[in-house]
mmCIF file of C-alpha atoms in Angstrom:
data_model
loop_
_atom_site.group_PDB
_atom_site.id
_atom_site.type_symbol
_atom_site.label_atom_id
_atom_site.label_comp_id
_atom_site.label_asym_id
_atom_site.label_seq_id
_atom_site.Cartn_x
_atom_site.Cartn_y
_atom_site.Cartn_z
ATOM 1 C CA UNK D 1 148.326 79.058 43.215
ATOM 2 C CA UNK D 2 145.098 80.198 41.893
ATOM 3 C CA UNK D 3 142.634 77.217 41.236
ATOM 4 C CA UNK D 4 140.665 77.277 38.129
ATOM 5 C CA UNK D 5 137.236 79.270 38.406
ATOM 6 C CA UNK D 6 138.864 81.088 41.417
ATOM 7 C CA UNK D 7 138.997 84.987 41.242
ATOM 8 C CA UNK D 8 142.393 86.769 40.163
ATOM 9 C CA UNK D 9 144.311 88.875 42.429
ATOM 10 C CA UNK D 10 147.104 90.877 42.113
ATOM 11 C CA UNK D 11 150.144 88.243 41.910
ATOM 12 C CA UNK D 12 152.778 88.621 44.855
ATOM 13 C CA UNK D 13 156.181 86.707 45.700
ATOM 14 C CA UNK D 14 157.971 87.213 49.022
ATOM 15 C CA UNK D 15 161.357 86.390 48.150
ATOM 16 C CA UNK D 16 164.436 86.263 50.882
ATOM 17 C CA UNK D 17 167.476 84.952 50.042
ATOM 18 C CA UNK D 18 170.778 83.659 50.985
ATOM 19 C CA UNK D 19 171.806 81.829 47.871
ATOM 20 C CA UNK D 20 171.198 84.390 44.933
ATOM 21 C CA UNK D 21 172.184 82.168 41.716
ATOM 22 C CA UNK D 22 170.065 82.577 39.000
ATOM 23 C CA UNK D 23 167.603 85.098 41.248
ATOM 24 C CA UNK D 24 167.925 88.029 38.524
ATOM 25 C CA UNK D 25 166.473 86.225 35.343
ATOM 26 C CA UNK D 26 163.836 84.261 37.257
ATOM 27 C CA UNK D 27 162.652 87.581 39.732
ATOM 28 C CA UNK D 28 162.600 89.535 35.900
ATOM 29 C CA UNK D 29 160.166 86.258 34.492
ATOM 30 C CA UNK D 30 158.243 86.722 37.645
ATOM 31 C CA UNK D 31 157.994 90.574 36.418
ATOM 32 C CA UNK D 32 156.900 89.724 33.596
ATOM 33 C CA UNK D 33 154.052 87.239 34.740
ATOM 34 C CA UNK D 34 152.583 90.829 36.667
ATOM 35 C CA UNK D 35 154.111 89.304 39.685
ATOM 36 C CA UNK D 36 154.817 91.815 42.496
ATOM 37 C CA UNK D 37 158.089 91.290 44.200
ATOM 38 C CA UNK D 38 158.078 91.566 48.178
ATOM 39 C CA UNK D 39 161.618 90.760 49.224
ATOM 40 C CA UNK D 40 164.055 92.013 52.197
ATOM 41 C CA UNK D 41 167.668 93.164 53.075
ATOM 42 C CA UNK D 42 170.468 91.787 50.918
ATOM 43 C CA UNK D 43 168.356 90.043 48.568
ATOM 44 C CA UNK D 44 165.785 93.597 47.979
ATOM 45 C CA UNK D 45 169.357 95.212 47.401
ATOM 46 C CA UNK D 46 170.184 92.615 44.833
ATOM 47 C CA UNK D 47 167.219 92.852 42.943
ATOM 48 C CA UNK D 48 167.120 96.910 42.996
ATOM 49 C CA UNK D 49 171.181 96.701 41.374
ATOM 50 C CA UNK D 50 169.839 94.346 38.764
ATOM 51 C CA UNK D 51 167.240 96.402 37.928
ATOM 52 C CA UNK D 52 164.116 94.576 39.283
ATOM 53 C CA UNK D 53 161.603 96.357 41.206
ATOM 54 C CA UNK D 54 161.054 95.195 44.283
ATOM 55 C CA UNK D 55 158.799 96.406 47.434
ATOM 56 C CA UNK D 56 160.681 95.824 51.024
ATOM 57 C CA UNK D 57 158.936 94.118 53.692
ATOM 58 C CA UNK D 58 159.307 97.013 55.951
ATOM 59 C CA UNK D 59 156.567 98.605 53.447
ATOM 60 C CA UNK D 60 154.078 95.440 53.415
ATOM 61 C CA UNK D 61 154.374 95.457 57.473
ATOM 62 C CA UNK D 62 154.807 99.252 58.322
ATOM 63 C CA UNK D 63 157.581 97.872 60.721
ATOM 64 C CA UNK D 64 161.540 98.327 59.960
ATOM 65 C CA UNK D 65 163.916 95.168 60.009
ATOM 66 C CA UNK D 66 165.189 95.303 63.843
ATOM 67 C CA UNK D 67 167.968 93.803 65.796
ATOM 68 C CA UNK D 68 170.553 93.669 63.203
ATOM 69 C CA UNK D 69 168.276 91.910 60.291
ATOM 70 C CA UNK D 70 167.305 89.315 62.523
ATOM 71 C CA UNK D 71 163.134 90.507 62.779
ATOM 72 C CA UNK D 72 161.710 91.216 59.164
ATOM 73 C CA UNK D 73 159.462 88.624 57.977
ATOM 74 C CA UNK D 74 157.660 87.524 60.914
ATOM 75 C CA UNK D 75 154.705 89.722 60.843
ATOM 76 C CA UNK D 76 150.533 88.570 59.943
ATOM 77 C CA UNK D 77 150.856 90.784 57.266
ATOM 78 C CA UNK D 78 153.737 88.419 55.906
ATOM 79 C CA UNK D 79 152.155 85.108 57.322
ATOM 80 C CA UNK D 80 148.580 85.801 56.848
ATOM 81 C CA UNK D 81 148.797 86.519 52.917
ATOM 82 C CA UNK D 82 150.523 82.704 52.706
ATOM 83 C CA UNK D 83 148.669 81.013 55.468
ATOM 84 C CA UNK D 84 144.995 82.167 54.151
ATOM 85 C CA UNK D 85 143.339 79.702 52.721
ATOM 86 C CA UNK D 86 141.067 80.978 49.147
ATOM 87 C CA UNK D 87 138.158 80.662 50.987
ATOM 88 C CA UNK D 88 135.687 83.361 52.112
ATOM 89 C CA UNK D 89 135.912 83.684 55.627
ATOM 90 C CA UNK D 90 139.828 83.914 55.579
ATOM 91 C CA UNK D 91 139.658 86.478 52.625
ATOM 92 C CA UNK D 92 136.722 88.390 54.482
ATOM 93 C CA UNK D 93 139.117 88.145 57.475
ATOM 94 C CA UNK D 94 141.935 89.535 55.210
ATOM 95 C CA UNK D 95 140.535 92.177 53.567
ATOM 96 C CA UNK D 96 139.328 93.515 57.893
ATOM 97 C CA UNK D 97 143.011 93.567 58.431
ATOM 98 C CA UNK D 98 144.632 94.939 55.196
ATOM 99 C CA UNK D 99 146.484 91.406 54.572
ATOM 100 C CA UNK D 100 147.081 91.479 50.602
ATOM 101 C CA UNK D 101 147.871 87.297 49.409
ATOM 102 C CA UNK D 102 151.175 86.027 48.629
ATOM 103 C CA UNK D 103 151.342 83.373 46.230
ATOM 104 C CA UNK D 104 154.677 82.554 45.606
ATOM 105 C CA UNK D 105 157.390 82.401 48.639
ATOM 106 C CA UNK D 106 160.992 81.999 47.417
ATOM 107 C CA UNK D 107 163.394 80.993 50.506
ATOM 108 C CA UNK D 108 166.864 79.203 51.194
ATOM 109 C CA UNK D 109 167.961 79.318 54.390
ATOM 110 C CA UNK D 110 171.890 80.692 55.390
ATOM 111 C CA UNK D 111 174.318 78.516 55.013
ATOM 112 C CA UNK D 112 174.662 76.877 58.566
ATOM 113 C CA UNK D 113 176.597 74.101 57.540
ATOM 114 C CA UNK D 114 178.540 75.964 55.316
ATOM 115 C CA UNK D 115 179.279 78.658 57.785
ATOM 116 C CA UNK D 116 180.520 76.066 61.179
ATOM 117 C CA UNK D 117 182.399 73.672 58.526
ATOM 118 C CA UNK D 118 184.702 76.594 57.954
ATOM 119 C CA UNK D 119 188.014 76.646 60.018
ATOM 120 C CA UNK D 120 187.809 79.354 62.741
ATOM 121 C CA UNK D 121 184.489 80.254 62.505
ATOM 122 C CA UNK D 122 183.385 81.604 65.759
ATOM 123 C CA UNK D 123 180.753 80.934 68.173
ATOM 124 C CA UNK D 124 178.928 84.483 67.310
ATOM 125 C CA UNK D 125 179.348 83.636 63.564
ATOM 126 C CA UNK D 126 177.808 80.489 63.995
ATOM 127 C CA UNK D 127 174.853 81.125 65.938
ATOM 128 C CA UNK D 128 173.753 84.445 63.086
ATOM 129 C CA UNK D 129 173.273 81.449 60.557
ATOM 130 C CA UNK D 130 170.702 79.796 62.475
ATOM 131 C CA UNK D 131 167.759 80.815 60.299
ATOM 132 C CA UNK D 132 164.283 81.946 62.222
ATOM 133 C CA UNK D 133 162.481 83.344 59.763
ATOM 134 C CA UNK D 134 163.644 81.196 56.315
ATOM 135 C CA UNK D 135 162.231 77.789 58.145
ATOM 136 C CA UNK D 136 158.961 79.981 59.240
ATOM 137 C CA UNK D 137 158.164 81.119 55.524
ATOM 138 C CA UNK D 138 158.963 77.682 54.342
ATOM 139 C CA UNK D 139 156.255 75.706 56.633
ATOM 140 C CA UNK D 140 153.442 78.617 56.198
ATOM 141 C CA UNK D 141 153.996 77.962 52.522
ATOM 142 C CA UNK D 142 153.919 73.733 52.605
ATOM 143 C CA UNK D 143 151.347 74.462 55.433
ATOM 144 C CA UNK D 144 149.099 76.211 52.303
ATOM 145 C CA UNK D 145 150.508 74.244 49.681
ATOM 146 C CA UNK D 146 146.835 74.137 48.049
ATOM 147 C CA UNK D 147 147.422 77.733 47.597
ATOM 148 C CA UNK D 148 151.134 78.787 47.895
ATOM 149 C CA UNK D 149 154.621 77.710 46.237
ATOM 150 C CA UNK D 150 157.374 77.427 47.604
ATOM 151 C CA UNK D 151 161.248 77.469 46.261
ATOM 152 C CA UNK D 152 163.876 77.064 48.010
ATOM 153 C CA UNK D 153 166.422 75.519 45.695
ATOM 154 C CA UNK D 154 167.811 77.901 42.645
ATOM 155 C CA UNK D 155 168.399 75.407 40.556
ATOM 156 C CA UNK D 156 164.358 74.903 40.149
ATOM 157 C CA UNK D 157 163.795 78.381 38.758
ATOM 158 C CA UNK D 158 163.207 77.856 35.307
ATOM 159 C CA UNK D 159 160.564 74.708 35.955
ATOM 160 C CA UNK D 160 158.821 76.884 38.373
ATOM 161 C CA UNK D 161 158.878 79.768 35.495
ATOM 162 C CA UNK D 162 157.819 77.846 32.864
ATOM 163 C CA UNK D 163 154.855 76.427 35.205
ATOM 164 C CA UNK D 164 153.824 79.692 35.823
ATOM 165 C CA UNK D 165 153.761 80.911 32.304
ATOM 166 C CA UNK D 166 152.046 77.580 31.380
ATOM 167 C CA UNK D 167 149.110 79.264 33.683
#
């Protein structure tokens, strides 16, 4: 988050994910705070049906999700705009390598348990819900808690809206 005194900067959320409850009304109260919405795959398609605009990661990174979804987020344009500190030598080292901040990161992982509790499920199926990048975003964000906020459980969106708007 922006500290008192601190400069403002264009507001950005990266938000991937797997759970989409609630994601339309907060992603349109994040709209409305001037928030810009980063997001990726199934949950950027989500947001573009319910009308939110959205800008893919493959557009922050200039690199296109690979290997079947499983490479999108982990990228220093991703992780350096929620890892930088608000402190001049990591904006300075920022603004040399075109890495715009991201405030707000919005994650829950896939449904692991979920997904080898059901009967049947399959080796293959199994091993696709082990989350890589979901954890990543998650511990760049706590890393940078001074700085960054992270969700990861639906059910907080409205305390995390009405924190924002108490701004």
């Amino acid at each position: 988050m922006i500290k008192e005194g601190e400069e403002k900067v264009a507001r950005r959320a990266l938000i991937s994910v797997s759970d989409k409850r609630g994601l339309d009304v907060f992603a349109r109260g994040l709209k409305e705070l001037g928030f810009e919405i980063i997001s990726t795959g199934g949950t950027a398609r989500s947001l573009e049906g319910w009308g939110v605009a959205v800008t893919p990661v493959s557009r922050v990174t200039g690199f296109p999700e690979i290997l079947e979804g499983r490479l999108k987020t982990l990228h220093p344009l991703i992780h350096g705009g929620i890892l930088a500190k608000r402190v001049p030598e990591h904006l300075e080292q920022l603004a040399v390598q075109g890495i715009e901040l991201i405030e707000l990161v919005v994650v829950n992982l896939y449904p692991f348990r979920e997904t080898v509790s059901r009967p049947g499920v399959t080796l293959e199926e199994a091993i696709e819900n082990i989350d890589i990048g979901g954890p990543s975003l998650v511990r760049a964000a706590a890393k940078n808690h001074a700085y960054v906020t992270v969700v990861v459980n639906p059910e907080r969106y409205p305390l995390v809206l009405e924190q924002l708007r108490s701004k």
